[in-house]
mmCIF file of C-alpha atoms in Angstrom:
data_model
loop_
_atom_site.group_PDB
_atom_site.id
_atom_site.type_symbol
_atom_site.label_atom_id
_atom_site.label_comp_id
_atom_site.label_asym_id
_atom_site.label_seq_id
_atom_site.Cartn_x
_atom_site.Cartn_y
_atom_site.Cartn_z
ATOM 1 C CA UNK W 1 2.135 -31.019 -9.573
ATOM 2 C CA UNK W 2 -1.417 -30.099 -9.323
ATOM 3 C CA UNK W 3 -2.698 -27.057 -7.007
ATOM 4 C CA UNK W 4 -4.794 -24.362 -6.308
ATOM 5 C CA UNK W 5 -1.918 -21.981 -6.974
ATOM 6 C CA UNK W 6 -1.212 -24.321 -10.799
ATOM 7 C CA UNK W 7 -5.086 -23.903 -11.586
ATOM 8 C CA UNK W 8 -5.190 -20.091 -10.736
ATOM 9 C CA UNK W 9 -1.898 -19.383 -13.000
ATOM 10 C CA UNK W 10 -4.180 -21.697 -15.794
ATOM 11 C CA UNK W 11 -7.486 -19.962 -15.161
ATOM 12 C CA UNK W 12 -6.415 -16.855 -15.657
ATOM 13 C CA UNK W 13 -4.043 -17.233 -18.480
ATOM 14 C CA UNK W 14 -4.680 -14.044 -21.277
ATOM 15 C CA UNK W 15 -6.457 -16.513 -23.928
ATOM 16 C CA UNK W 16 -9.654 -17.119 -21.871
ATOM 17 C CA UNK W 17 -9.976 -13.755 -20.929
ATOM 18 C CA UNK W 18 -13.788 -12.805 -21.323
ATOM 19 C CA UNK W 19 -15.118 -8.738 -22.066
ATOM 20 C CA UNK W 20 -14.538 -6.920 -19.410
ATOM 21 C CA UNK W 21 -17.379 -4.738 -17.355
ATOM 22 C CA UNK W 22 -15.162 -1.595 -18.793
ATOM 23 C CA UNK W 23 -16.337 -3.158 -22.636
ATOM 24 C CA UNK W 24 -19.271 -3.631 -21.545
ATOM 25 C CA UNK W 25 -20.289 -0.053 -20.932
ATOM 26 C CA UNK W 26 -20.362 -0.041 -17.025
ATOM 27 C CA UNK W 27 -19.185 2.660 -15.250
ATOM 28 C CA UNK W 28 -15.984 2.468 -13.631
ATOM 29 C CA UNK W 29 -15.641 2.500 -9.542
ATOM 30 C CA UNK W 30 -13.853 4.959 -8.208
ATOM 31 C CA UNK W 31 -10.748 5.743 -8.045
ATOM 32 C CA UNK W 32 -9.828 5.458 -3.868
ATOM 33 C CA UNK W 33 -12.414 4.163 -1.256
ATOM 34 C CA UNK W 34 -13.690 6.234 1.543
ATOM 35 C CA UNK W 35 -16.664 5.254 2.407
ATOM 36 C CA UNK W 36 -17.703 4.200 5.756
ATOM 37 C CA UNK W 37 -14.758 6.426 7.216
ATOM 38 C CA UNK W 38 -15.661 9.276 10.087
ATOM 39 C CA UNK W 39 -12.520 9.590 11.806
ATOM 40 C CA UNK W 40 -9.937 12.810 12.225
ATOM 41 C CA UNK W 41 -8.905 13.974 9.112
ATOM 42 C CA UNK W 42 -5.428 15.343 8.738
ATOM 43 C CA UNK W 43 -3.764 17.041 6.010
ATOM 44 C CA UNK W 44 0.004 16.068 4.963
ATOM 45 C CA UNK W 45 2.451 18.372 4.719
ATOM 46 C CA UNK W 46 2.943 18.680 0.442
ATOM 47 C CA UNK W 47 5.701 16.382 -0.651
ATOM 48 C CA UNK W 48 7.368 18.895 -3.030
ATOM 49 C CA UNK W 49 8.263 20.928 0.092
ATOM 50 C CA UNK W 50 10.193 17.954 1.506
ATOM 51 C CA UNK W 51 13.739 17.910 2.099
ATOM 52 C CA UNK W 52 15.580 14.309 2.025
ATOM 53 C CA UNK W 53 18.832 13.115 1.666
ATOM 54 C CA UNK W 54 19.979 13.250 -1.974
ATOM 55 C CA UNK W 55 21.430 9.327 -2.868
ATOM 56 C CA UNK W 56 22.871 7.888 -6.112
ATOM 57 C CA UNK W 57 20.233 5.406 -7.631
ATOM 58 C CA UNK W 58 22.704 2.717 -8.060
ATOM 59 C CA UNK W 59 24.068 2.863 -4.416
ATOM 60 C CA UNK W 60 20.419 2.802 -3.330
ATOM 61 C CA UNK W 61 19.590 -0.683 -5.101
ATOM 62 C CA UNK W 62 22.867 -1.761 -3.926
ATOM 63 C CA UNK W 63 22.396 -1.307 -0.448
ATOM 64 C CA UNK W 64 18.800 -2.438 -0.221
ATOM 65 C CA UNK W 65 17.873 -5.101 2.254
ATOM 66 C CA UNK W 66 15.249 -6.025 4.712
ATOM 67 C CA UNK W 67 15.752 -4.655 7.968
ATOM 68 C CA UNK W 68 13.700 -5.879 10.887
ATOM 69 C CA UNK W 69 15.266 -3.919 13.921
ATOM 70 C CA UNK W 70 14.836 0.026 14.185
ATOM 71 C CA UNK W 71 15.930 1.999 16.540
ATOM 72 C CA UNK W 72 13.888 3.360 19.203
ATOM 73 C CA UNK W 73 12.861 6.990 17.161
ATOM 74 C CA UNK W 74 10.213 8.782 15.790
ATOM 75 C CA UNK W 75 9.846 9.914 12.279
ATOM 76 C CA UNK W 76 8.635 13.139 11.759
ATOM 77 C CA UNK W 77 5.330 14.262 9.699
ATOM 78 C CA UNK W 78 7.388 14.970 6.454
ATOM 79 C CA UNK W 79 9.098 12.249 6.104
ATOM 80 C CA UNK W 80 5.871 10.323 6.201
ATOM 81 C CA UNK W 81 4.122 12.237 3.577
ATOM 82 C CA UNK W 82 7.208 11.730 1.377
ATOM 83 C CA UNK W 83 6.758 7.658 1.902
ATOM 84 C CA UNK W 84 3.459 8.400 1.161
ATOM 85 C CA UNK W 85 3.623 9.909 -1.853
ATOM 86 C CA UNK W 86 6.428 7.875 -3.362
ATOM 87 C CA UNK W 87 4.459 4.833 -3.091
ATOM 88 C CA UNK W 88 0.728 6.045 -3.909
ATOM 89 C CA UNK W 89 1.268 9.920 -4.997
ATOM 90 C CA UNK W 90 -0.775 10.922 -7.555
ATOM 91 C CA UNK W 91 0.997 13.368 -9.689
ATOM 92 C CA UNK W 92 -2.081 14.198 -11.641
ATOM 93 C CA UNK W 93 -6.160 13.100 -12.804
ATOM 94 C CA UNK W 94 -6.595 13.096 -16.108
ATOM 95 C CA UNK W 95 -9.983 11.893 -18.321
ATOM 96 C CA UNK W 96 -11.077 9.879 -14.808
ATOM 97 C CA UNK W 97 -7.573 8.243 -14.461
ATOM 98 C CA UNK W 98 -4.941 9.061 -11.775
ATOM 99 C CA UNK W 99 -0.894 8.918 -12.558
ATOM 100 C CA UNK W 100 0.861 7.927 -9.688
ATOM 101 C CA UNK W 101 4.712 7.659 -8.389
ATOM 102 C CA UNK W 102 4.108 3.849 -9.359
ATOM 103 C CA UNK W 103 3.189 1.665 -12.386
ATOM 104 C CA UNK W 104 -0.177 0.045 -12.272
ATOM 105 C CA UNK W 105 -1.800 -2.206 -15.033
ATOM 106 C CA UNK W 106 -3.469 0.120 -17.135
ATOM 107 C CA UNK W 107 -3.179 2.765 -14.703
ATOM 108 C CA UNK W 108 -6.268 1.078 -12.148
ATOM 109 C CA UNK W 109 -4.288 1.993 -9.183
ATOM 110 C CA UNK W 110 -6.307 -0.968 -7.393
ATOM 111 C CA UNK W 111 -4.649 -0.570 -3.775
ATOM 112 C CA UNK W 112 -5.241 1.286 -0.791
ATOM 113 C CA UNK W 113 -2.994 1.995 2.243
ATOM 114 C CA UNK W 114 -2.994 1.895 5.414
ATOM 115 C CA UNK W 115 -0.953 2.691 8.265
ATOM 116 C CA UNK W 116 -0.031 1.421 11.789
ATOM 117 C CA UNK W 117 1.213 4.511 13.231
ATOM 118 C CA UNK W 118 3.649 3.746 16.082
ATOM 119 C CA UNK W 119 6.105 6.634 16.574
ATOM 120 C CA UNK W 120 5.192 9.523 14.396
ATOM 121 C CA UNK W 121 6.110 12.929 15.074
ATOM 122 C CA UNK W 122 2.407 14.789 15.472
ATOM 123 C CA UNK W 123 0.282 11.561 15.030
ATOM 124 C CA UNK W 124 -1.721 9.567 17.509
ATOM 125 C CA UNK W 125 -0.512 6.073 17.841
ATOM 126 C CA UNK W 126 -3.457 3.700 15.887
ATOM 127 C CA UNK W 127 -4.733 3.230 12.463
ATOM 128 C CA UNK W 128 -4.924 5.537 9.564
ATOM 129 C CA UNK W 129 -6.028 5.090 5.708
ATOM 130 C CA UNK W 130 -4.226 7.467 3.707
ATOM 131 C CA UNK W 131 -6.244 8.895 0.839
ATOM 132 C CA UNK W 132 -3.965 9.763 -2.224
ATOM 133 C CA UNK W 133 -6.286 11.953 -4.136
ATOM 134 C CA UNK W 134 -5.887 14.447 -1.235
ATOM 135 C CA UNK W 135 -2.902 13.468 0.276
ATOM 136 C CA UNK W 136 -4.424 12.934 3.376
ATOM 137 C CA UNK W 137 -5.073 10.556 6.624
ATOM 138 C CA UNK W 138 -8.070 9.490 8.018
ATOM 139 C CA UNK W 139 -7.943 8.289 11.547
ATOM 140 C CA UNK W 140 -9.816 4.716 12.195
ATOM 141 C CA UNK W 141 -8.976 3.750 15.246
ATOM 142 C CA UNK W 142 -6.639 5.502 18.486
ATOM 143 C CA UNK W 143 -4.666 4.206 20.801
ATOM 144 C CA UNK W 144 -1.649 1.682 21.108
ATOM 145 C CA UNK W 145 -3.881 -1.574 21.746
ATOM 146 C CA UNK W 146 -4.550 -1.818 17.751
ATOM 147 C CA UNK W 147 -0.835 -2.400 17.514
ATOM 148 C CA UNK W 148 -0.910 -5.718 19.381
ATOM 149 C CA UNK W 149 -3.511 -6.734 17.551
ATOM 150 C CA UNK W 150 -2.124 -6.187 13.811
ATOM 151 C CA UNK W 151 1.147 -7.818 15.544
ATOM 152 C CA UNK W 152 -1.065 -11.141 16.787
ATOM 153 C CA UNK W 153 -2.353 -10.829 13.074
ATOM 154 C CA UNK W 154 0.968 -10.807 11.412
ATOM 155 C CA UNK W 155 1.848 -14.541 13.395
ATOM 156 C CA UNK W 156 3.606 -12.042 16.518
ATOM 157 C CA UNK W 157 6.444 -10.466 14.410
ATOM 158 C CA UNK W 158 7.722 -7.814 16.854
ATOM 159 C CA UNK W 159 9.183 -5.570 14.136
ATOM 160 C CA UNK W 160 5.329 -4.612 13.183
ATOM 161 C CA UNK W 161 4.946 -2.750 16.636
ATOM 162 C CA UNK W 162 8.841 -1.766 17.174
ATOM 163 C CA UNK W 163 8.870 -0.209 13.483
ATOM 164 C CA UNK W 164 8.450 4.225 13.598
ATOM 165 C CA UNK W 165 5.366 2.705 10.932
ATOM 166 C CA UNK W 166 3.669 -0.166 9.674
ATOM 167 C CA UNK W 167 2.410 0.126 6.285
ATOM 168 C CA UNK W 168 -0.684 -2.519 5.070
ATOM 169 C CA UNK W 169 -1.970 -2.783 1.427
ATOM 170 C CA UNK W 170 -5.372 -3.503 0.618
ATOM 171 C CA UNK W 171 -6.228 -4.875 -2.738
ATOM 172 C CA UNK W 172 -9.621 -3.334 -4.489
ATOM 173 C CA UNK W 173 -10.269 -5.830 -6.836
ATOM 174 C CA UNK W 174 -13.053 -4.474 -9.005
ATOM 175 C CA UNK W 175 -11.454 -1.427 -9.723
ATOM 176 C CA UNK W 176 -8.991 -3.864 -12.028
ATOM 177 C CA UNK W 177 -11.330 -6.476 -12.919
ATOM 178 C CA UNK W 178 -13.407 -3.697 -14.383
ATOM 179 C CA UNK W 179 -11.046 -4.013 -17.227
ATOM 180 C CA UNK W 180 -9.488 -6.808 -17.162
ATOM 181 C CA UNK W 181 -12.012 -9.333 -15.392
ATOM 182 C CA UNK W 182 -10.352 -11.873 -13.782
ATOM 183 C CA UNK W 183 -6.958 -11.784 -15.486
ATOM 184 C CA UNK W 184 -6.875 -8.702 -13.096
ATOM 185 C CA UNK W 185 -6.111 -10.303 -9.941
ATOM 186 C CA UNK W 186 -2.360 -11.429 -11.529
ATOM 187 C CA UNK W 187 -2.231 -7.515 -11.541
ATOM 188 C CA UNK W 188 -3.001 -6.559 -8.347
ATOM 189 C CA UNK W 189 -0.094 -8.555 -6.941
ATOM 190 C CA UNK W 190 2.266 -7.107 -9.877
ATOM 191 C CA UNK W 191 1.402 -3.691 -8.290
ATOM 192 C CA UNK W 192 1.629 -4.605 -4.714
ATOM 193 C CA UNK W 193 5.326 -5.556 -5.794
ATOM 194 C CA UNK W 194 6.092 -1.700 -7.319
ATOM 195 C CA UNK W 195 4.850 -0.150 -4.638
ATOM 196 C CA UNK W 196 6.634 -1.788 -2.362
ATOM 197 C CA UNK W 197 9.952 -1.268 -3.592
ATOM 198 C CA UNK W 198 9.296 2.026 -4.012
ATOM 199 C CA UNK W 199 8.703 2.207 0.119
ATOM 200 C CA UNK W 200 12.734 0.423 0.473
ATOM 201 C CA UNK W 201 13.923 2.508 -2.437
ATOM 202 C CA UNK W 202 12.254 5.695 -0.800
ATOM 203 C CA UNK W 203 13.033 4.933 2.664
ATOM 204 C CA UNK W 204 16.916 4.932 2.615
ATOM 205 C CA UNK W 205 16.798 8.809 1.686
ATOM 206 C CA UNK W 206 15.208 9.330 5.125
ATOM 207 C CA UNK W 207 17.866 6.743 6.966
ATOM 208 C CA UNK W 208 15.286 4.495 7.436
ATOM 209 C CA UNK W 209 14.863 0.848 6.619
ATOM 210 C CA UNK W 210 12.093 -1.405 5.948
ATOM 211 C CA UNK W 211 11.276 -4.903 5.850
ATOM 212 C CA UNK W 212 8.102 -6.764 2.999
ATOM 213 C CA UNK W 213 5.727 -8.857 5.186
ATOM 214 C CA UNK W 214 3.540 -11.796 3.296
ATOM 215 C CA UNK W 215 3.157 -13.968 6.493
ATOM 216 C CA UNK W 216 0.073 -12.702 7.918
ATOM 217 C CA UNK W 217 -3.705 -14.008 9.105
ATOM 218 C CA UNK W 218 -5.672 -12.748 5.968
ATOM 219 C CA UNK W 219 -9.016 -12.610 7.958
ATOM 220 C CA UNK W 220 -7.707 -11.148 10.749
ATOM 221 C CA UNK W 221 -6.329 -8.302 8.888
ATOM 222 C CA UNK W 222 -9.636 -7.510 6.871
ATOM 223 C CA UNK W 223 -11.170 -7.395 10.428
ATOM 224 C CA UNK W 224 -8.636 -5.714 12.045
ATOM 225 C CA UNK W 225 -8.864 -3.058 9.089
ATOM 226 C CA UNK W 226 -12.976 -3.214 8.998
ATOM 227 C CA UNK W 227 -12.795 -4.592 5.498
ATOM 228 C CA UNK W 228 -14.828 -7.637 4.106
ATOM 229 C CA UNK W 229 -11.968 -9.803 2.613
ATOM 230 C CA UNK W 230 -13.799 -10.118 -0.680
ATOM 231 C CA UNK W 231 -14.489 -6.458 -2.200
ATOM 232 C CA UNK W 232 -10.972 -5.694 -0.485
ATOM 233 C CA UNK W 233 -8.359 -7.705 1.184
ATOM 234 C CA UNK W 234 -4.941 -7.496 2.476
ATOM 235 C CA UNK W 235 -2.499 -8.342 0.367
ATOM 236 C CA UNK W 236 0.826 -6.684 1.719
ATOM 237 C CA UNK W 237 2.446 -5.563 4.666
ATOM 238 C CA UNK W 238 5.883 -3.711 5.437
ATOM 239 C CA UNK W 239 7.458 -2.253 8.494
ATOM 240 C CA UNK W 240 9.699 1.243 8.459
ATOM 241 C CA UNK W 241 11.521 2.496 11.080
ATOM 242 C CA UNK W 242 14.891 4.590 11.431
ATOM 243 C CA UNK W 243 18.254 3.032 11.330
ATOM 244 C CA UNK W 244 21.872 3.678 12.173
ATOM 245 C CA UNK W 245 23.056 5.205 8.914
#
C-alpha cells in the first residue's frame, strides 16, 4: 500500500543519504533554543540533592503503564527538577557536545521541553520551557487559561489539565539534519521515544504516573507554544501527576 508515511520510510532510507551541512563545513546550531524568551527565570533545585524513592529496575519496567487519572496533589519543586533532569539532564559539555540522561543520535540532543505547569509546589500555573544547559525554567505565559487551551489542542483529553504536569516535546530539526540531513528526522522520533520512557521509568520513584500523548492538533500546539511548526514542532506530549502508591 502506497502512502505518505511508505514514501517517507523510502525517502529517507541510509543509501540516498546526501553530505550533510556538518561535512560541509557549516557551523553547527546550538545546542538548546532561547531566543525570543523574556519571561521569569527560575533556577531548579540541583538534582544530585534530590531524595526519591529507591526501586528495583526490574519491578519498575514491570509495573509500568499509562495512567490517565491523578489524584488531586501537587508535586513539589524537587521532584520536578528530578523529571527534568532524567529526561533532558545534561551531565556534562564536552568539544561543543552535551551528554545527557538520554541517548540521542550522535549525541544532537534535537528536543526541547516544555511544561504545562498545573499543580506545582512554588510555580505559577502556565507555561514554562525548561533550559537543560542551566537547569532552569523560563516562564512564557501565566495563568490557568493556557491550560484549556493546550487541553482543546490535545482533542479535550482531561488528563492534560488534571495531571500535577504536562510535559510537551518540541523537535529542532536542524540541529540533527546538520549531520545527518534528512535521514535525521527518523531520529528525532527515535529520541522522542527515550526520553519519554525515561519520564514513566523516572516517575514511579516519586509515586507518580504518567501517560504518552500522540493525539494532538500539530498547529495548534506550535501556536499555543509560539513556535513556527517548521524550524520546531511538537512532536510529543505526556501527562504526570501523583498516584495512590
Amino acid at each position: 500500500m502506497n502512502g505518505i508515511g511508505k514514501e517517507f520510510i523510502e525517502k529517507t532510507k541510509f543509501q540516498y543519504a546526501e553530505h550533510s551541512d556538518q561535512s560541509l563545513g557549516y557551523p553547527q546550531p546550538p545546542l538548546e533554543s532561547v531566543t525570543g524568551e523574556e519571561g521569569q527565570i527560575f533556577d531548579l533545585p540541583e538534582p544530585k540533592n534530590i531524595q526519591v524513592n529507591r526501586t528495583d529496575l526490574r519491578e519498575v519496567i514491570e509495573s509500568r503503564k499509562s495512567t490517565r487519572s491523578y489524584l488531586l496533589e501537587s508535586i513539589s519543586l524537587e521532584e520536578l527538577s528530578y523529571l527534568l533532569w532524567c529526561t533532558q539532564g545534561v551531565k556534562h559539555i564536552k568539544s561543543s557536545v552535551t551528554f545527557r540522561t538520554v541517548p540521542s543520535a550522535g549525541a544532537r540532543h534535537a528536543l526541547e521541553t516544555y511544561i504545562l505547569v498545573n499543580n506545582v509546589e512554588g510555580l505559577e500555573s502556565g507555561l514554562y520551557h525548561f533550559l537543560p544547559i542551566e537547569h532552569r525554567l523560563v516562564q512564557i505565559q501565566a495563568g490557568e487559561h493556557i491550560a484549556g487551551d493546550i487541553k482543546t489542542a490535545c482533542l479535550e483529553q482531561p488528563f492534560v489539565i488534571n495531571s500535577a504536569v504536562t510535559f510537551i516535546w518540541t523537535a529542532v530539526p536542524y540541529r540533527m539534519e546538520w549531520r545527518y540531513g534528512e535521514r535525521g528526522y527518523r531520529y528525532l522520533h527515535l529520541d522522542a521515544g527515550h526520553v519519554c520512557q525515561n519520564l514513566y521509568l523516572s516517575a514511579q520513584s516519586i509515586d507518580c504516573g504518567v501517560c504518552a500523548i500522540a493525539a494532538f492538533l500539530d498547529d495548534n500546539m506550535n501556536t499555543l507554544l509560539k513556535i513556527d511548526g517548521e524550524k520546531e514542532f511538537t512532536i510529543y506530549i505526556a501527562t504526570v501527576g501523583k498516584t495512590l502508591t
